[in-house]
Coordinates of C-alpha atoms in Angstrom, one line a residue:
M21 CA -23.5 9.3 -20.3
A22 CA -20.6 8.7 -18.2
E23 CA -22.9 7.9 -15.2
Y24 CA -24.5 5.0 -17.1
G25 CA -23.4 1.4 -16.5
R26 CA -22.8 -0.9 -19.3
V27 CA -23.2 -4.6 -20.0
Y28 CA -21.3 -6.6 -22.5
P29 CA -22.0 -10.0 -24.3
G30 CA -20.8 -13.0 -22.3
P31 CA -19.6 -16.5 -23.4
V32 CA -22.3 -18.9 -24.6
D33 CA -22.2 -22.4 -26.0
P34 CA -23.0 -22.4 -29.7
D35 CA -25.6 -24.8 -31.1
E36 CA -24.8 -27.6 -33.6
K37 CA -25.0 -25.3 -36.5
G38 CA -22.7 -22.8 -34.8
E39 CA -20.2 -25.5 -33.9
A40 CA -20.1 -26.5 -37.5
R41 CA -19.5 -22.8 -38.6
L42 CA -16.8 -22.4 -36.0
D43 CA -14.9 -25.4 -37.5
Q44 CA -15.2 -23.8 -40.9
I45 CA -13.9 -20.5 -39.6
T46 CA -11.0 -22.3 -37.8
A47 CA -10.0 -24.0 -41.3
E48 CA -10.3 -20.6 -43.2
L49 CA -8.2 -18.8 -40.6
E50 CA -5.5 -21.5 -40.9
T51 CA -5.6 -21.0 -44.6
L52 CA -5.4 -17.3 -44.5
E53 CA -2.5 -17.4 -41.9
R54 CA -0.5 -19.5 -44.3
E55 CA -1.1 -17.0 -47.1
M56 CA -0.1 -14.2 -45.0
E57 CA 3.3 -15.8 -44.4
T58 CA 4.2 -15.7 -48.0
E59 CA 7.4 -13.7 -48.2
D60 CA 6.7 -11.8 -51.5
L61 CA 3.2 -10.9 -50.5
E62 CA 2.3 -7.3 -51.6
D63 CA 1.3 -4.9 -48.8
E64 CA -2.2 -4.4 -50.2
A65 CA -2.8 -8.0 -50.5
Y66 CA -1.5 -8.5 -46.9
R67 CA -4.0 -5.9 -45.6
A68 CA -6.8 -7.5 -47.5
L69 CA -6.1 -10.9 -45.9
Y70 CA -5.8 -9.2 -42.5
A71 CA -9.2 -7.7 -42.9
K72 CA -10.6 -11.2 -43.8
V73 CA -9.0 -12.6 -40.6
D74 CA -10.5 -9.8 -38.6
D75 CA -14.0 -10.4 -40.1
L76 CA -13.8 -14.2 -39.5
E77 CA -12.6 -13.7 -35.8
A78 CA -15.4 -11.3 -35.3
E79 CA -17.9 -13.8 -36.6
A80 CA -16.4 -16.5 -34.4
R81 CA -16.8 -14.1 -31.3
D82 CA -20.4 -13.5 -32.2
L83 CA -21.1 -17.2 -32.3
Q84 CA -19.6 -17.6 -28.8
E85 CA -20.8 -14.5 -27.1
A86 CA -24.3 -13.0 -26.4
Y87 CA -26.1 -11.0 -23.9
S88 CA -27.5 -12.8 -21.0
P89 CA -31.4 -12.6 -20.5
E90 CA -30.9 -10.6 -17.3
D91 CA -28.7 -8.1 -19.1
L92 CA -31.1 -7.8 -22.0
A93 CA -33.9 -7.0 -19.6
R94 CA -32.1 -4.2 -17.8
S95 CA -30.1 -2.5 -20.6
G96 CA -31.0 -0.5 -23.5
V97 CA -29.7 1.7 -26.4
I98 CA -29.2 5.4 -26.6
A99 CA -29.0 7.1 -30.0
T100 CA -27.0 10.3 -30.2
W101 CA -26.8 12.8 -33.1
S102 CA -23.4 14.4 -33.8
N103 CA -21.9 16.0 -37.0
G104 CA -24.8 14.8 -39.1
Q105 CA -24.5 11.2 -37.9
V106 CA -26.5 9.0 -35.6
T107 CA -24.6 6.8 -33.2
C108 CA -26.2 4.0 -31.3
H109 CA -24.7 3.2 -27.9
V110 CA -25.8 -0.3 -27.0
G111 CA -25.9 -2.1 -23.6
L112 CA -26.3 1.0 -21.5
V113 CA -27.8 0.6 -18.0
R114 CA -29.5 3.6 -16.4
P115 CA -28.0 4.7 -13.1
E116 CA -31.1 3.7 -11.0
D117 CA -31.2 0.2 -12.7
K118 CA -27.6 -0.2 -12.0
A119 CA -28.0 0.6 -8.4
A120 CA -31.1 -1.7 -8.0
S121 CA -29.1 -4.5 -9.7
S122 CA -26.1 -4.0 -7.4
E123 CA -28.4 -4.3 -4.3
S124 CA -30.3 -7.4 -5.5
N125 CA -27.2 -9.1 -7.2
P126 CA -24.0 -7.8 -5.9
E127 CA -22.0 -10.3 -8.0
P128 CA -20.4 -9.8 -10.4
A129 CA -19.2 -6.3 -9.4
M130 CA -19.4 -3.7 -12.0
N131 CA -16.6 -1.2 -12.7
G132 CA -16.8 2.4 -13.8
T133 CA -17.4 1.5 -17.4
G134 CA -20.0 -1.1 -16.7
A135 CA -17.7 -4.1 -17.2
G136 CA -18.2 -7.1 -15.1
E137 CA -15.6 -9.4 -13.4
S138 CA -15.4 -11.4 -16.6
D139 CA -14.0 -8.2 -18.2
E140 CA -11.2 -7.8 -15.6
I141 CA -7.9 -7.5 -17.5
S142 CA -5.8 -10.6 -17.5
Y143 CA -2.6 -11.4 -19.5
P144 CA -2.5 -14.8 -21.2
A145 CA 0.8 -16.8 -21.1
S146 CA 1.5 -16.0 -24.8
L147 CA 1.1 -12.3 -24.4
T148 CA 3.0 -12.3 -21.1
D149 CA 5.9 -14.1 -22.8
D150 CA 6.0 -11.5 -25.6
L151 CA 5.9 -8.6 -23.1
K152 CA 8.9 -10.2 -21.3
T153 CA 10.7 -10.2 -24.7
E154 CA 9.8 -6.5 -25.3
R155 CA 11.0 -5.6 -21.8
A156 CA 14.3 -7.3 -22.4
M157 CA 14.7 -5.3 -25.5
A158 CA 13.9 -2.0 -23.6
L159 CA 16.4 -2.9 -21.0
G160 CA 19.0 -3.8 -23.6
A161 CA 18.5 -0.3 -25.1
A162 CA 18.9 1.3 -21.7
M163 CA 22.1 -0.6 -21.2
A164 CA 23.5 0.5 -24.6
M165 CA 22.7 4.1 -23.6
H166 CA 24.5 3.7 -20.3
P167 CA 28.0 2.3 -21.3
E168 CA 29.9 3.0 -18.1
A169 CA 27.3 1.4 -15.8
T170 CA 26.8 -1.5 -18.1
L171 CA 30.6 -2.1 -18.4
D172 CA 30.8 -2.3 -14.5
L173 CA 27.9 -4.7 -14.4
T174 CA 29.5 -7.0 -17.1
L175 CA 32.8 -7.1 -15.5
F176 CA 31.3 -7.6 -12.0
K177 CA 29.2 -10.6 -13.3
L178 CA 32.1 -12.1 -15.3
V179 CA 34.3 -12.0 -12.2
T180 CA 31.9 -13.0 -9.7
D181 CA 30.6 -15.9 -11.8
V182 CA 34.1 -17.3 -11.9
L183 CA 35.1 -16.5 -8.4
G184 CA 31.7 -16.9 -6.7
H185 CA 31.8 -20.7 -6.1
G186 CA 29.2 -21.4 -8.7
M187 CA 26.6 -19.0 -7.4
S188 CA 25.6 -16.5 -10.2
V189 CA 24.8 -13.0 -9.0
T190 CA 22.1 -12.7 -11.6
H191 CA 20.5 -14.5 -14.5
A192 CA 19.2 -11.3 -16.1
I193 CA 22.2 -11.2 -18.6
K194 CA 24.0 -14.0 -20.3
V195 CA 27.7 -13.1 -20.6
D196 CA 29.0 -16.1 -22.6
A197 CA 30.0 -14.4 -25.9
R198 CA 26.7 -15.1 -27.7
Q199 CA 23.9 -12.8 -28.8
E200 CA 20.6 -13.9 -27.3
Y201 CA 17.8 -14.9 -29.6
R202 CA 14.4 -13.3 -28.7
S203 CA 11.2 -14.9 -29.9
H204 CA 8.0 -12.8 -30.3
A205 CA 4.7 -13.6 -32.0
K206 CA 4.4 -10.2 -33.5
R207 CA 8.0 -9.1 -34.0
E208 CA 7.4 -7.1 -37.1
E209 CA 4.6 -5.1 -35.4
I210 CA 6.1 -4.2 -32.1
D211 CA 7.1 -0.7 -31.0
G212 CA 10.6 0.1 -32.6
T213 CA 11.8 2.6 -30.1
S214 CA 14.3 0.2 -28.5
L215 CA 15.5 -1.2 -31.8
D216 CA 16.1 2.4 -33.0
Q217 CA 18.0 3.2 -29.9
V218 CA 20.2 0.1 -30.1
A219 CA 20.9 0.9 -33.8
E220 CA 22.0 4.5 -32.9
A221 CA 24.2 3.0 -30.2
H222 CA 25.7 0.7 -32.8
D223 CA 26.4 3.6 -35.2
A224 CA 28.4 5.3 -32.4
L225 CA 30.7 2.3 -32.0
D226 CA 34.3 2.5 -33.0
L227 CA 34.8 -0.5 -35.1
S228 CA 38.0 0.4 -36.7
W229 CA 39.7 -2.6 -35.0
A230 CA 37.2 -5.1 -36.4
D231 CA 38.8 -5.7 -39.8
E232 CA 38.2 -9.3 -40.8
A233 CA 41.2 -9.2 -43.1
K234 CA 43.4 -8.9 -40.0
S235 CA 44.3 -11.7 -37.7
P236 CA 42.7 -11.9 -34.3
A237 CA 46.0 -10.9 -32.7
D238 CA 46.2 -7.8 -34.9
Q239 CA 42.6 -7.0 -34.2
F240 CA 43.2 -7.4 -30.4
A241 CA 46.2 -5.0 -30.6
L242 CA 44.0 -2.4 -32.2
F243 CA 41.2 -3.0 -29.7
R244 CA 43.5 -2.5 -26.8
A245 CA 44.5 0.8 -28.2
L246 CA 41.0 2.2 -27.9
D247 CA 40.3 4.6 -25.1
A248 CA 38.3 3.4 -22.1
G249 CA 35.2 5.1 -23.2
E250 CA 35.1 3.4 -26.6
K251 CA 35.6 0.0 -25.0
A252 CA 32.8 0.7 -22.6
K253 CA 30.5 1.4 -25.5
L254 CA 31.5 -1.9 -27.1
V255 CA 31.0 -4.0 -24.0
A256 CA 27.7 -2.2 -23.2
Y257 CA 26.4 -2.9 -26.7
A258 CA 27.5 -6.6 -26.5
T259 CA 26.0 -7.0 -23.1
A260 CA 22.8 -5.4 -24.1
A261 CA 22.2 -8.1 -26.7
T262 CA 22.2 -10.7 -24.0
T263 CA 19.3 -9.6 -21.8
Q264 CA 16.9 -12.3 -21.0
P265 CA 13.0 -12.2 -21.4
C266 CA 12.0 -10.5 -18.2
L267 CA 9.2 -8.7 -16.3
T268 CA 9.6 -6.4 -13.3
R269 CA 12.4 -7.6 -10.9
D270 CA 11.7 -8.8 -7.4
R271 CA 14.4 -7.3 -5.2
Q272 CA 14.3 -10.2 -3.0
H273 CA 15.3 -12.6 -5.8
D274 CA 17.6 -10.3 -7.9
S275 CA 18.7 -7.3 -5.9
L276 CA 21.6 -6.6 -8.4
M277 CA 19.4 -6.1 -11.4
H278 CA 16.5 -4.5 -9.4
D279 CA 18.9 -1.7 -8.4
F280 CA 20.7 -1.6 -11.8
E281 CA 17.4 -1.2 -13.7
A282 CA 16.3 1.5 -11.4
E283 CA 19.6 3.4 -12.2
I284 CA 19.5 3.1 -16.0
M285 CA 15.9 2.5 -16.8
P286 CA 13.8 4.3 -14.2
D287 CA 11.0 4.6 -16.8
I288 CA 10.5 1.9 -19.4
R289 CA 8.4 4.2 -21.5
A290 CA 11.6 6.0 -22.4
H291 CA 12.4 2.9 -24.5
W292 CA 9.0 1.4 -25.3
T293 CA 5.6 2.7 -26.2
P294 CA 2.3 0.6 -26.3
N295 CA 0.9 0.4 -29.7
A296 CA -1.6 -1.4 -31.9
A297 CA 0.3 -4.7 -31.8
L298 CA -0.3 -4.8 -28.1
F299 CA -4.0 -3.4 -28.1
N300 CA -5.0 -5.8 -30.8
R301 CA -4.4 -8.7 -28.3
F302 CA -6.7 -7.2 -25.7
K303 CA -10.4 -7.7 -25.6
K304 CA -12.4 -4.6 -26.5
A305 CA -13.9 -4.6 -23.0
W306 CA -10.3 -4.5 -21.6
L307 CA -9.4 -1.6 -23.8
L308 CA -12.5 0.3 -22.6
K309 CA -11.6 -0.4 -19.0
I310 CA -8.1 0.9 -19.6
L311 CA -9.3 4.1 -21.1
G312 CA -12.1 4.7 -18.6
E313 CA -10.4 3.6 -15.3
E314 CA -6.7 3.8 -15.8
L315 CA -6.3 6.8 -18.2
G316 CA -9.2 8.9 -16.8
L317 CA -11.0 9.0 -20.3
A318 CA -14.4 7.8 -19.0
Q319 CA -16.5 9.7 -21.5
E320 CA -14.3 8.5 -24.5
A321 CA -14.8 4.9 -23.2
V322 CA -18.5 5.3 -23.2
T323 CA -18.5 6.8 -26.6
L324 CA -16.2 4.1 -28.1
A325 CA -18.2 1.3 -26.5
S326 CA -20.5 1.2 -29.6
S327 CA -17.5 1.2 -32.0
T328 CA -15.7 -1.9 -33.4
K329 CA -12.7 -3.3 -31.6
K330 CA -10.6 -2.2 -34.7
E331 CA -11.7 1.3 -34.1
V332 CA -10.9 1.2 -30.4
V333 CA -7.5 -0.1 -31.2
A334 CA -6.9 2.7 -33.7
F335 CA -8.0 5.2 -31.1
C336 CA -5.7 3.8 -28.5
D337 CA -2.8 3.6 -31.0
K338 CA -3.1 7.3 -31.9
L339 CA -3.6 8.3 -28.3
F340 CA -0.2 6.8 -27.2
A341 CA 1.6 7.7 -30.4
E342 CA 0.8 11.4 -30.0
P343 CA -1.3 12.3 -26.9
F344 CA -4.2 14.5 -27.9
A345 CA -4.0 18.3 -27.2
T346 CA -7.4 18.1 -25.6
L347 CA -6.2 15.8 -22.8
T348 CA -6.1 17.3 -19.3
D349 CA -2.8 17.3 -17.4
A350 CA -3.9 14.3 -15.4
Q351 CA -5.0 12.4 -18.4
R352 CA -1.7 13.3 -20.2
E353 CA 0.3 12.1 -17.2
A354 CA -1.6 8.8 -17.1
V355 CA -1.0 8.2 -20.8
A356 CA 2.7 9.0 -20.4
I357 CA 3.2 6.4 -17.7
W358 CA 0.8 3.7 -18.6
C359 CA 2.1 0.2 -19.4
P360 CA 1.0 -3.3 -18.6
P361 CA 1.5 -4.2 -15.0
M362 CA 5.0 -5.9 -14.3
M363 CA 6.6 -3.9 -17.3
Q364 CA 7.5 -0.8 -15.4
T365 CA 10.8 -0.7 -13.5
S366 CA 10.1 -1.9 -9.9
G367 CA 10.4 0.8 -7.1
S368 CA 10.6 3.7 -9.5
E369 CA 8.5 6.8 -9.2
K370 CA 6.8 5.9 -12.5
A371 CA 6.0 2.4 -11.3
D372 CA 4.4 3.8 -8.1
A373 CA 2.5 6.3 -10.0
A374 CA 1.1 3.7 -12.5
T375 CA 0.1 1.4 -9.7
D376 CA -1.8 4.3 -8.0
A377 CA -3.7 5.1 -11.2
R378 CA -4.4 1.4 -11.9
G379 CA -5.4 0.4 -8.3
E380 CA -5.1 -3.2 -7.5
E381 CA -2.8 -4.9 -10.0
P382 CA -4.6 -7.1 -12.6
P383 CA -3.6 -10.8 -12.5
V384 CA -0.8 -12.0 -14.8
A385 CA -1.0 -15.5 -16.2
E386 CA 2.0 -17.7 -15.5
A387 CA 3.9 -18.7 -18.7
A388 CA 3.2 -22.2 -19.8

């Protein structure tokens, strides 16, 4: 069915009854979210509340989305039988109907999975801000794992900030003896790779000098006695904690960090992996587009189109956590390098490969 097009429900204005129900749903969601913030909430109770939130959000989407009359007229359903189960694939458009529609009404353009322009992937400001935070965490992990290079960067910035007549060489790190606080809407759900790497770097630090029972002068004397390699690890770990929320560097605006990132973090996927926390924030149509067009899994995208968003998210989460043995070499490479645009290190081979696979970069919403 990969040759079939597909149509999806579009936004509609609900009637008076629908508006009233939307208001009720909004109030119920606010109540559930407050309950989910209870610190001593059991895991099972939290999952039950999360399921209720999913159901209410799905109901709200149903009230605000519907197939257009034109799409209803040209699309249909195909039922398939597999493993003793019947699966209905809704919204499929036959190849000849898809071609006829393109000739008579070229806009909106259809992509390989049948998604229209309204399904083009975009990144809302809230998600963009969180991706900046996750990228800063990945960069911090890379810094902690490259102590010699990070020591040079730290000393260079410290010296040039003082001697450079007020012109900072970069704002990507904040060397002022203060750990940077990083906000994130879903902190407890994000990929833990960078956190694990930073924790491992911390465990490798020589903290024998950091005895609070000793005076600062005595601590300093012990610190000075450390060999250069141990000092580099300490400075790198401290600097790693100051990375600022960021997306891909523009060499024209920050050549220092652009080149430094290319050296220590040529592939962000070594420090960060897309997971359900990210996929949950995408529309189902976006996930299908990513699977079909950017990962080369067109048949899987067609099959999953009749699944719930939760099922599509679970599929993507498993795919990236442990790529399936059935993937082709090209599909496996696409999964290995995929990340949202502006997350990969600029100018790296991985970034170029991801751009080639994706084609034209999707729009990134500016932060509010």
